[in-house]
PDB file of C-alpha atoms in Angstrom:
ATOM      1  CA  UNK A   8       3.278 -22.799 102.350  1.00 32.00           C
ATOM      2  CA  UNK A   9       5.120 -19.507 101.884  1.00 35.00           C
ATOM      3  CA  UNK A  10       7.990 -19.410  99.465  1.00 39.00           C
ATOM      4  CA  UNK A  11      11.218 -18.806 101.259  1.00 42.00           C
ATOM      5  CA  UNK A  12      12.149 -15.339  99.544  1.00 47.00           C
ATOM      6  CA  UNK A  13      12.480 -13.382 102.869  1.00 57.00           C
ATOM      7  CA  UNK A  14      15.669 -11.519 103.779  1.00 64.00           C
ATOM      8  CA  UNK A  15      17.076 -11.065 107.207  1.00 63.00           C
ATOM      9  CA  UNK A  16      16.421  -7.431 106.918  1.00 61.00           C
ATOM     10  CA  UNK A  17      12.821  -7.881 105.535  1.00 70.00           C
ATOM     11  CA  UNK A  18      11.468  -9.524 108.537  1.00 81.00           C
ATOM     12  CA  UNK A  19       9.486  -6.661 110.267  1.00 86.00           C
ATOM     13  CA  UNK A  20       8.705  -8.043 113.764  1.00 93.00           C
ATOM     14  CA  UNK A  21       8.907 -10.862 116.090  1.00 95.00           C
ATOM     15  CA  UNK A  22       5.212 -11.928 115.228  1.00 95.00           C
ATOM     16  CA  UNK A  23       5.975 -11.565 111.614  1.00 95.00           C
ATOM     17  CA  UNK A  24       9.080 -14.057 111.903  1.00 96.00           C
ATOM     18  CA  UNK A  25       6.752 -16.368 114.062  1.00 95.00           C
ATOM     19  CA  UNK A  26       4.350 -16.496 111.235  1.00 95.00           C
ATOM     20  CA  UNK A  27       7.189 -17.267 108.679  1.00 95.00           C
ATOM     21  CA  UNK A  28       8.423 -20.107 110.841  1.00 96.00           C
ATOM     22  CA  UNK A  29       5.000 -21.416 111.388  1.00 94.00           C
ATOM     23  CA  UNK A  30       4.792 -21.855 107.691  1.00 94.00           C
ATOM     24  CA  UNK A  31       7.586 -24.174 107.958  1.00 93.00           C
ATOM     25  CA  UNK A  32       5.976 -26.080 110.754  1.00 91.00           C
ATOM     26  CA  UNK A  33       8.128 -24.491 113.440  1.00 95.00           C
ATOM     27  CA  UNK A  34       5.950 -23.086 116.293  1.00 94.00           C
ATOM     28  CA  UNK A  35       7.660 -20.521 118.476  1.00 93.00           C
ATOM     29  CA  UNK A  36       6.790 -18.745 121.660  1.00 92.00           C
ATOM     30  CA  UNK A  37       7.089 -14.991 122.178  1.00 94.00           C
ATOM     31  CA  UNK A  38      10.411 -15.161 123.775  1.00 95.00           C
ATOM     32  CA  UNK A  39      12.122 -17.351 121.019  1.00 96.00           C
ATOM     33  CA  UNK A  40      10.658 -15.207 118.171  1.00 96.00           C
ATOM     34  CA  UNK A  41      11.927 -12.199 119.857  1.00 97.00           C
ATOM     35  CA  UNK A  42      15.405 -13.482 120.014  1.00 97.00           C
ATOM     36  CA  UNK A  43      15.529 -14.819 116.539  1.00 96.00           C
ATOM     37  CA  UNK A  44      14.165 -11.458 115.334  1.00 96.00           C
ATOM     38  CA  UNK A  45      16.908  -9.393 117.376  1.00 96.00           C
ATOM     39  CA  UNK A  46      19.534 -11.702 116.111  1.00 96.00           C
ATOM     40  CA  UNK A  47      18.614 -11.218 112.397  1.00 95.00           C
ATOM     41  CA  UNK A  48      18.104  -7.611 112.590  1.00 93.00           C
ATOM     42  CA  UNK A  49      21.164  -6.943 114.897  1.00 93.00           C
ATOM     43  CA  UNK A  50      23.344  -9.176 112.768  1.00 92.00           C
ATOM     44  CA  UNK A  51      24.371 -10.984 115.967  1.00 94.00           C
ATOM     45  CA  UNK A  52      24.714 -14.846 116.431  1.00 96.00           C
ATOM     46  CA  UNK A  53      21.963 -16.486 117.982  1.00 97.00           C
ATOM     47  CA  UNK A  54      22.971 -18.785 120.953  1.00 97.00           C
ATOM     48  CA  UNK A  55      20.363 -21.488 121.822  1.00 97.00           C
ATOM     49  CA  UNK A  56      20.832 -23.400 125.021  1.00 96.00           C
ATOM     50  CA  UNK A  57      18.600 -26.109 126.325  1.00 94.00           C
ATOM     51  CA  UNK A  58      18.178 -29.877 126.783  1.00 91.00           C
ATOM     52  CA  UNK A  59      18.708 -32.240 123.742  1.00 89.00           C
ATOM     53  CA  UNK A  60      15.586 -32.602 121.691  1.00 89.00           C
ATOM     54  CA  UNK A  61      13.921 -29.126 122.359  1.00 93.00           C
ATOM     55  CA  UNK A  62      14.207 -27.882 118.775  1.00 93.00           C
ATOM     56  CA  UNK A  63      17.393 -25.900 118.599  1.00 96.00           C
ATOM     57  CA  UNK A  64      18.905 -27.594 115.527  1.00 95.00           C
ATOM     58  CA  UNK A  65      15.398 -27.672 113.821  1.00 95.00           C
ATOM     59  CA  UNK A  66      15.103 -23.959 114.393  1.00 97.00           C
ATOM     60  CA  UNK A  67      18.198 -23.255 112.442  1.00 97.00           C
ATOM     61  CA  UNK A  68      16.793 -25.509 109.546  1.00 96.00           C
ATOM     62  CA  UNK A  69      13.694 -23.608 109.526  1.00 96.00           C
ATOM     63  CA  UNK A  70      15.434 -20.316 109.509  1.00 96.00           C
ATOM     64  CA  UNK A  71      17.490 -21.221 106.527  1.00 96.00           C
ATOM     65  CA  UNK A  72      14.190 -22.276 104.812  1.00 96.00           C
ATOM     66  CA  UNK A  73      12.520 -18.942 105.619  1.00 95.00           C
ATOM     67  CA  UNK A  74      15.504 -16.923 104.460  1.00 94.00           C
ATOM     68  CA  UNK A  75      15.862 -19.117 101.348  1.00 94.00           C
ATOM     69  CA  UNK A  76      19.511 -19.542 102.273  1.00 96.00           C
ATOM     70  CA  UNK A  77      21.651 -22.779 102.491  1.00 97.00           C
ATOM     71  CA  UNK A  78      22.148 -24.418 105.936  1.00 98.00           C
ATOM     72  CA  UNK A  79      25.975 -24.843 106.392  1.00 97.00           C
ATOM     73  CA  UNK A  80      26.456 -26.861 109.504  1.00 97.00           C
ATOM     74  CA  UNK A  81      29.619 -27.345 111.819  1.00 96.00           C
ATOM     75  CA  UNK A  82      29.122 -30.096 114.060  1.00 95.00           C
ATOM     76  CA  UNK A  83      31.400 -29.762 117.138  1.00 94.00           C
ATOM     77  CA  UNK A  84      33.288 -32.560 118.801  1.00 92.00           C
ATOM     78  CA  UNK A  85      36.128 -32.987 121.200  1.00 90.00           C
ATOM     79  CA  UNK A  86      39.326 -32.261 119.336  1.00 89.00           C
ATOM     80  CA  UNK A  87      37.874 -30.109 116.672  1.00 89.00           C
ATOM     81  CA  UNK A  88      40.464 -27.710 115.272  1.00 82.00           C
ATOM     82  CA  UNK A  89      40.702 -24.886 112.885  1.00 79.00           C
ATOM     83  CA  UNK A  90      41.751 -26.960 109.970  1.00 80.00           C
ATOM     84  CA  UNK A  91      38.422 -29.075 110.017  1.00 87.00           C
ATOM     85  CA  UNK A  92      36.476 -25.905 110.566  1.00 91.00           C
ATOM     86  CA  UNK A  93      38.028 -23.566 108.123  1.00 90.00           C
ATOM     87  CA  UNK A  94      39.638 -24.938 105.034  1.00 90.00           C
ATOM     88  CA  UNK A  95      42.250 -27.476 103.761  1.00 89.00           C
ATOM     89  CA  UNK A  96      44.197 -27.693 100.674  1.00 88.00           C
ATOM     90  CA  UNK A  97      43.167 -30.441  98.201  1.00 87.00           C
ATOM     91  CA  UNK A  98      46.712 -32.121  98.085  1.00 87.00           C
ATOM     92  CA  UNK A  99      45.534 -34.686  95.573  1.00 88.00           C
ATOM     93  CA  UNK A 100      44.511 -32.052  93.009  1.00 87.00           C
ATOM     94  CA  UNK A 101      47.519 -30.180  93.689  1.00 82.00           C
ATOM     95  CA  UNK A 102      49.652 -33.287  92.796  1.00 86.00           C
ATOM     96  CA  UNK A 103      47.717 -33.859  89.756  1.00 87.00           C
ATOM     97  CA  UNK A 104      48.263 -30.396  88.634  1.00 81.00           C
ATOM     98  CA  UNK A 105      52.061 -30.655  89.202  1.00 81.00           C
ATOM     99  CA  UNK A 106      52.434 -33.688  87.514  1.00 81.00           C
ATOM    100  CA  UNK A 107      50.474 -32.277  84.346  1.00 81.00           C
ATOM    101  CA  UNK A 108      52.638 -29.234  84.454  1.00 76.00           C
ATOM    102  CA  UNK A 109      55.739 -31.089  84.531  1.00 71.00           C
ATOM    103  CA  UNK A 110      54.437 -33.451  81.648  1.00 75.00           C
ATOM    104  CA  UNK A 111      53.906 -30.268  79.513  1.00 73.00           C
ATOM    105  CA  UNK A 112      57.302 -28.951  80.194  1.00 72.00           C
ATOM    106  CA  UNK A 113      56.657 -26.232  82.558  1.00 67.00           C
ATOM    107  CA  UNK A 114      60.060 -24.690  83.570  1.00 62.00           C
ATOM    108  CA  UNK A 115      58.880 -21.709  85.699  1.00 65.00           C
ATOM    109  CA  UNK A 116      59.315 -23.145  89.281  1.00 58.00           C
ATOM    110  CA  UNK A 117      57.986 -20.101  90.994  1.00 63.00           C
ATOM    111  CA  UNK A 118      54.870 -19.725  88.703  1.00 69.00           C
ATOM    112  CA  UNK A 119      54.097 -23.457  89.163  1.00 69.00           C
ATOM    113  CA  UNK A 120      54.432 -23.129  92.947  1.00 68.00           C
ATOM    114  CA  UNK A 121      51.989 -20.106  92.956  1.00 69.00           C
ATOM    115  CA  UNK A 122      49.641 -22.112  90.875  1.00 75.00           C
ATOM    116  CA  UNK A 123      49.510 -24.950  93.265  1.00 82.00           C
ATOM    117  CA  UNK A 124      48.088 -22.337  96.002  1.00 82.00           C
ATOM    118  CA  UNK A 125      45.253 -20.919  93.771  1.00 85.00           C
ATOM    119  CA  UNK A 126      41.716 -20.802  95.124  1.00 85.00           C
ATOM    120  CA  UNK A 127      40.429 -23.655  93.162  1.00 87.00           C
ATOM    121  CA  UNK A 128      42.691 -26.021  95.131  1.00 89.00           C
ATOM    122  CA  UNK A 129      41.219 -24.852  98.424  1.00 91.00           C
ATOM    123  CA  UNK A 130      38.665 -26.910 100.060  1.00 91.00           C
ATOM    124  CA  UNK A 131      36.144 -24.869 102.062  1.00 92.00           C
ATOM    125  CA  UNK A 132      35.128 -26.243 105.333  1.00 93.00           C
ATOM    126  CA  UNK A 133      31.960 -25.028 107.101  1.00 95.00           C
ATOM    127  CA  UNK A 134      33.317 -21.693 108.436  1.00 94.00           C
ATOM    128  CA  UNK A 135      34.843 -20.529 105.287  1.00 93.00           C
ATOM    129  CA  UNK A 136      31.933 -21.916 103.065  1.00 95.00           C
ATOM    130  CA  UNK A 137      29.602 -19.823 105.306  1.00 95.00           C
ATOM    131  CA  UNK A 138      31.729 -16.577 104.818  1.00 94.00           C
ATOM    132  CA  UNK A 139      31.794 -17.080 100.975  1.00 93.00           C
ATOM    133  CA  UNK A 140      28.084 -18.123 100.499  1.00 94.00           C
ATOM    134  CA  UNK A 141      25.813 -15.224 100.140  1.00 89.00           C
ATOM    135  CA  UNK A 142      23.292 -15.682 101.923  1.00 92.00           C
ATOM    136  CA  UNK A 143      23.899 -18.340 104.385  1.00 96.00           C
ATOM    137  CA  UNK A 144      22.908 -19.766 107.695  1.00 97.00           C
ATOM    138  CA  UNK A 145      25.653 -21.326 109.620  1.00 97.00           C
ATOM    139  CA  UNK A 146      24.710 -23.722 112.232  1.00 97.00           C
ATOM    140  CA  UNK A 147      27.492 -24.273 114.878  1.00 97.00           C
ATOM    141  CA  UNK A 148      25.817 -27.237 116.558  1.00 96.00           C
ATOM    142  CA  UNK A 149      26.567 -28.553 120.042  1.00 96.00           C
ATOM    143  CA  UNK A 150      29.595 -26.015 120.764  1.00 95.00           C
ATOM    144  CA  UNK A 151      29.569 -27.441 124.394  1.00 93.00           C
ATOM    145  CA  UNK A 152      31.243 -30.666 122.903  1.00 93.00           C
ATOM    146  CA  UNK A 153      34.123 -28.694 121.426  1.00 90.00           C
ATOM    147  CA  UNK A 154      37.221 -27.395 123.304  1.00 88.00           C
ATOM    148  CA  UNK A 155      38.068 -24.183 124.953  1.00 85.00           C
ATOM    149  CA  UNK A 156      40.631 -23.669 122.220  1.00 85.00           C
ATOM    150  CA  UNK A 157      38.248 -23.963 119.624  1.00 88.00           C
ATOM    151  CA  UNK A 158      35.713 -21.645 121.241  1.00 88.00           C
ATOM    152  CA  UNK A 159      38.305 -18.680 121.220  1.00 85.00           C
ATOM    153  CA  UNK A 160      38.979 -19.149 117.693  1.00 84.00           C
ATOM    154  CA  UNK A 161      35.260 -19.302 116.904  1.00 89.00           C
ATOM    155  CA  UNK A 162      34.873 -16.048 118.849  1.00 87.00           C
ATOM    156  CA  UNK A 163      37.563 -14.495 116.754  1.00 83.00           C
ATOM    157  CA  UNK A 164      36.031 -15.428 113.524  1.00 86.00           C
ATOM    158  CA  UNK A 165      32.550 -14.351 114.419  1.00 87.00           C
ATOM    159  CA  UNK A 166      33.855 -10.967 115.474  1.00 86.00           C
ATOM    160  CA  UNK A 167      35.418 -10.209 112.052  1.00 88.00           C
ATOM    161  CA  UNK A 168      33.434 -12.634 109.692  1.00 91.00           C
ATOM    162  CA  UNK A 169      36.899 -12.897 108.085  1.00 90.00           C
ATOM    163  CA  UNK A 170      39.534 -15.653 107.751  1.00 89.00           C
ATOM    164  CA  UNK A 171      43.061 -15.355 106.977  1.00 87.00           C
ATOM    165  CA  UNK A 172      44.505 -17.777 104.590  1.00 88.00           C
ATOM    166  CA  UNK A 173      48.499 -17.290 104.380  1.00 86.00           C
ATOM    167  CA  UNK A 174      48.696 -18.372 100.716  1.00 86.00           C
ATOM    168  CA  UNK A 175      45.732 -16.107  99.541  1.00 87.00           C
ATOM    169  CA  UNK A 176      45.153 -13.465 102.124  1.00 88.00           C
ATOM    170  CA  UNK A 177      42.153 -12.493 103.989  1.00 89.00           C
ATOM    171  CA  UNK A 178      38.626 -13.829 102.777  1.00 90.00           C
ATOM    172  CA  UNK A 179      35.942 -11.698 104.209  1.00 91.00           C
ATOM    173  CA  UNK A 180      32.214 -12.127 104.220  1.00 91.00           C
ATOM    174  CA  UNK A 181      30.377  -9.492 102.097  1.00 90.00           C
ATOM    175  CA  UNK A 182      27.334 -10.037 104.034  1.00 90.00           C
ATOM    176  CA  UNK A 183      27.726 -11.924 107.346  1.00 92.00           C
ATOM    177  CA  UNK A 184      25.902 -15.222 107.564  1.00 95.00           C
ATOM    178  CA  UNK A 185      23.076 -15.760 109.880  1.00 96.00           C
ATOM    179  CA  UNK A 186      24.709 -17.706 112.768  1.00 97.00           C
ATOM    180  CA  UNK A 187      22.944 -20.061 115.206  1.00 98.00           C
ATOM    181  CA  UNK A 188      24.984 -21.602 117.859  1.00 97.00           C
ATOM    182  CA  UNK A 189      23.537 -24.417 119.844  1.00 97.00           C
ATOM    183  CA  UNK A 190      24.510 -26.134 123.274  1.00 96.00           C
ATOM    184  CA  UNK A 191      23.217 -29.003 125.382  1.00 94.00           C
ATOM    185  CA  UNK A 192      24.925 -27.461 128.411  1.00 91.00           C
ATOM    186  CA  UNK A 193      26.982 -30.569 128.956  1.00 89.00           C
ATOM    187  CA  UNK A 194      29.613 -28.067 130.024  1.00 90.00           C
ATOM    188  CA  UNK A 195      29.484 -24.213 130.518  1.00 90.00           C
ATOM    189  CA  UNK A 196      30.366 -22.224 127.324  1.00 91.00           C
ATOM    190  CA  UNK A 197      32.625 -19.171 128.147  1.00 89.00           C
ATOM    191  CA  UNK A 198      30.825 -15.788 128.743  1.00 91.00           C
ATOM    192  CA  UNK A 199      32.996 -14.194 126.112  1.00 90.00           C
ATOM    193  CA  UNK A 200      31.466 -16.132 123.289  1.00 91.00           C
ATOM    194  CA  UNK A 201      27.853 -15.647 124.884  1.00 92.00           C
ATOM    195  CA  UNK A 202      28.438 -11.963 125.212  1.00 91.00           C
ATOM    196  CA  UNK A 203      28.846 -11.793 121.372  1.00 91.00           C
ATOM    197  CA  UNK A 204      25.374 -13.309 120.949  1.00 95.00           C
ATOM    198  CA  UNK A 205      21.631 -12.968 121.306  1.00 97.00           C
ATOM    199  CA  UNK A 206      21.084 -15.833 124.124  1.00 97.00           C
ATOM    200  CA  UNK A 207      17.849 -17.745 124.671  1.00 97.00           C
ATOM    201  CA  UNK A 208      17.267 -20.860 126.808  1.00 96.00           C
ATOM    202  CA  UNK A 209      14.916 -23.172 124.854  1.00 95.00           C
ATOM    203  CA  UNK A 210      12.537 -24.907 127.385  1.00 92.00           C
ATOM    204  CA  UNK A 211      10.502 -27.947 126.733  1.00 93.00           C
ATOM    205  CA  UNK A 212       7.364 -26.775 125.184  1.00 93.00           C
ATOM    206  CA  UNK A 213       4.165 -26.348 127.267  1.00 93.00           C
ATOM    207  CA  UNK A 214       1.457 -28.905 127.131  1.00 95.00           C
ATOM    208  CA  UNK A 215      -0.735 -26.770 124.600  1.00 96.00           C
ATOM    209  CA  UNK A 216       2.134 -25.978 122.410  1.00 94.00           C
ATOM    210  CA  UNK A 217       3.481 -29.418 122.225  1.00 96.00           C
ATOM    211  CA  UNK A 218      -0.269 -30.656 121.344  1.00 97.00           C
ATOM    212  CA  UNK A 219      -0.055 -27.990 118.739  1.00 96.00           C
ATOM    213  CA  UNK A 220       3.361 -29.172 117.431  1.00 95.00           C
ATOM    214  CA  UNK A 221       2.195 -32.577 117.064  1.00 96.00           C
ATOM    215  CA  UNK A 222      -0.959 -31.747 115.125  1.00 96.00           C
ATOM    216  CA  UNK A 223       1.194 -29.417 112.872  1.00 94.00           C
ATOM    217  CA  UNK A 224       3.827 -31.846 112.300  1.00 94.00           C
ATOM    218  CA  UNK A 225       1.820 -35.159 112.005  1.00 95.00           C
ATOM    219  CA  UNK A 226      -1.302 -34.256 110.248  1.00 91.00           C
ATOM    220  CA  UNK A 227      -2.646 -37.799 110.626  1.00 93.00           C
ATOM    221  CA  UNK A 228      -2.642 -37.565 114.242  1.00 95.00           C
ATOM    222  CA  UNK A 229      -5.919 -36.910 116.165  1.00 94.00           C
ATOM    223  CA  UNK A 230      -6.474 -34.238 118.955  1.00 96.00           C
ATOM    224  CA  UNK A 231      -7.100 -37.156 121.450  1.00 95.00           C
ATOM    225  CA  UNK A 232      -3.809 -39.016 120.776  1.00 96.00           C
ATOM    226  CA  UNK A 233      -1.725 -35.753 120.529  1.00 96.00           C
ATOM    227  CA  UNK A 234      -3.072 -34.565 123.919  1.00 96.00           C
ATOM    228  CA  UNK A 235      -2.434 -37.926 125.521  1.00 96.00           C
ATOM    229  CA  UNK A 236       1.045 -38.247 124.163  1.00 96.00           C
ATOM    230  CA  UNK A 237       1.790 -34.559 125.382  1.00 96.00           C
ATOM    231  CA  UNK A 238       0.412 -35.261 128.835  1.00 95.00           C
ATOM    232  CA  UNK A 239       2.705 -38.381 129.295  1.00 96.00           C
ATOM    233  CA  UNK A 240       5.840 -36.662 128.017  1.00 96.00           C
ATOM    234  CA  UNK A 241       5.113 -33.743 130.300  1.00 95.00           C
ATOM    235  CA  UNK A 242       5.018 -36.154 133.194  1.00 94.00           C
ATOM    236  CA  UNK A 243       8.106 -38.195 132.176  1.00 95.00           C
ATOM    237  CA  UNK A 244      10.129 -34.802 132.185  1.00 94.00           C
ATOM    238  CA  UNK A 245       9.587 -34.228 135.843  1.00 92.00           C
ATOM    239  CA  UNK A 246      10.112 -38.121 136.915  1.00 92.00           C
ATOM    240  CA  UNK A 247      13.952 -37.854 137.169  1.00 92.00           C
ATOM    241  CA  UNK A 248      14.809 -39.830 134.102  1.00 95.00           C
ATOM    242  CA  UNK A 249      18.344 -40.164 132.855  1.00 94.00           C
ATOM    243  CA  UNK A 250      17.287 -38.577 129.664  1.00 93.00           C
ATOM    244  CA  UNK A 251      13.757 -37.050 129.556  1.00 94.00           C
ATOM    245  CA  UNK A 252      12.141 -37.097 126.252  1.00 95.00           C
ATOM    246  CA  UNK A 253      12.227 -33.952 124.111  1.00 93.00           C
ATOM    247  CA  UNK A 254       9.903 -32.704 121.381  1.00 94.00           C
ATOM    248  CA  UNK A 255      11.972 -34.805 118.866  1.00 93.00           C
ATOM    249  CA  UNK A 256      11.513 -38.020 120.606  1.00 95.00           C
ATOM    250  CA  UNK A 257       7.869 -37.121 121.282  1.00 96.00           C
ATOM    251  CA  UNK A 258       7.298 -36.726 117.543  1.00 96.00           C
ATOM    252  CA  UNK A 259       9.151 -40.017 117.117  1.00 96.00           C
ATOM    253  CA  UNK A 260       6.978 -41.902 119.257  1.00 97.00           C
ATOM    254  CA  UNK A 261       3.802 -40.227 117.922  1.00 97.00           C
ATOM    255  CA  UNK A 262       4.607 -41.257 114.608  1.00 97.00           C
ATOM    256  CA  UNK A 263       5.542 -44.953 115.925  1.00 97.00           C
ATOM    257  CA  UNK A 264       2.019 -45.019 117.450  1.00 96.00           C
ATOM    258  CA  UNK A 265       0.323 -44.012 114.313  1.00 96.00           C
ATOM    259  CA  UNK A 266       2.368 -46.419 112.211  1.00 96.00           C
ATOM    260  CA  UNK A 267       0.962 -49.151 114.632  1.00 95.00           C
ATOM    261  CA  UNK A 268      -2.614 -47.995 114.072  1.00 94.00           C
ATOM    262  CA  UNK A 269      -3.215 -46.222 117.420  1.00 92.00           C
ATOM    263  CA  UNK A 270      -5.824 -43.499 117.696  1.00 92.00           C
ATOM    264  CA  UNK A 271      -5.446 -43.339 121.396  1.00 93.00           C
ATOM    265  CA  UNK A 272      -2.716 -44.126 123.657  1.00 93.00           C
ATOM    266  CA  UNK A 273      -3.229 -48.087 123.941  1.00 89.00           C
ATOM    267  CA  UNK A 274      -1.157 -49.193 127.001  1.00 88.00           C
ATOM    268  CA  UNK A 275       0.232 -52.011 125.044  1.00 91.00           C
ATOM    269  CA  UNK A 276       1.156 -50.185 122.025  1.00 93.00           C
ATOM    270  CA  UNK A 277       2.667 -47.479 124.340  1.00 94.00           C
ATOM    271  CA  UNK A 278       4.917 -50.045 125.814  1.00 94.00           C
ATOM    272  CA  UNK A 279       5.829 -51.827 122.602  1.00 94.00           C
ATOM    273  CA  UNK A 280       6.816 -48.412 120.909  1.00 95.00           C
ATOM    274  CA  UNK A 281       8.717 -47.236 123.940  1.00 95.00           C
ATOM    275  CA  UNK A 282      11.932 -47.470 122.280  1.00 95.00           C
ATOM    276  CA  UNK A 283      10.830 -44.427 120.154  1.00 96.00           C
ATOM    277  CA  UNK A 284      10.615 -42.277 123.208  1.00 96.00           C
ATOM    278  CA  UNK A 285      13.287 -43.459 125.798  1.00 96.00           C
ATOM    279  CA  UNK A 286      16.834 -44.286 124.707  1.00 94.00           C
ATOM    280  CA  UNK A 287      17.936 -45.584 128.061  1.00 95.00           C
ATOM    281  CA  UNK A 288      17.174 -48.884 129.324  1.00 95.00           C
ATOM    282  CA  UNK A 289      17.120 -47.636 133.014  1.00 96.00           C
ATOM    283  CA  UNK A 290      14.555 -44.967 132.101  1.00 96.00           C
ATOM    284  CA  UNK A 291      12.288 -47.687 130.158  1.00 96.00           C
ATOM    285  CA  UNK A 292      12.354 -49.980 133.429  1.00 95.00           C
ATOM    286  CA  UNK A 293      11.564 -47.084 135.721  1.00 94.00           C
ATOM    287  CA  UNK A 294       8.684 -45.908 133.531  1.00 94.00           C
ATOM    288  CA  UNK A 295       6.898 -49.347 132.949  1.00 94.00           C
ATOM    289  CA  UNK A 296       7.535 -50.208 136.757  1.00 93.00           C
ATOM    290  CA  UNK A 297       5.704 -46.969 137.846  1.00 90.00           C
ATOM    291  CA  UNK A 298       3.075 -47.107 135.309  1.00 89.00           C
ATOM    292  CA  UNK A 299       4.072 -43.519 133.833  1.00 89.00           C
ATOM    293  CA  UNK A 300       2.535 -44.349 130.455  1.00 88.00           C
ATOM    294  CA  UNK A 301      -1.008 -44.196 131.641  1.00 78.00           C
ATOM    295  CA  UNK A 302      -2.637 -41.128 130.259  1.00 69.00           C
ATOM    296  CA  UNK A 303      -4.802 -39.237 132.861  1.00 64.00           C
TER     297      UNK A 303
END
């Protein structure tokens, strides 16, 4: 495997980046490799949209491995605010410092107050941690689960790559982090944020690419089983299920089948391990009723 010593500016072409990602077992198509390359070279956030399980988060992890940078993840959710994304003061440590200073006989109140708001008492949440870590990959995961207000705040932060802390001043990134923003499109993300980014819609993989992914990620999987699983997965994605399987579920299902000793897609083992592939009872009932697990 290639050592992760590449820099964002050291990637010379989309094909070169694809090879580096391939060394970390992430197989891209031309469109995705080009979007990643442009985001790196233009220092723009990469906005990945697509259904759950198509590999958006995994791409951020592999980019971090390729660049030799820590992955800093901000998981979005309803009600997420700036305090949870930016920074917080360590009140417990501040109180201990205050008590220790008082016990030592500190009499300068102004100096003591200034010490309480020193950088050592500041807890860096994901956004601040990403600005202070050189280099880093910031993953803003599932932005569509956050609120409109947080979107606006994130847009401001990514525009300047700086954060203002009233007690300390402005903290600015010397080198902007590589930013990957993902969305499962449970709601529309505002155009203002998308305009700031390089956008790419991540599709479910083609049959050939899914077979290649299975063989790459699961070396003990044979060509026959990989092809049969990919064929079933592709058919289920067009079957009108509540939650069609993504590549993450396909990998889990194949691993489950291998754990059960399958070399081919045995109907009994396929049905018994269906919970690794489909996560909704209605989908499982529909698939079993209609015989959709039979490989062709």
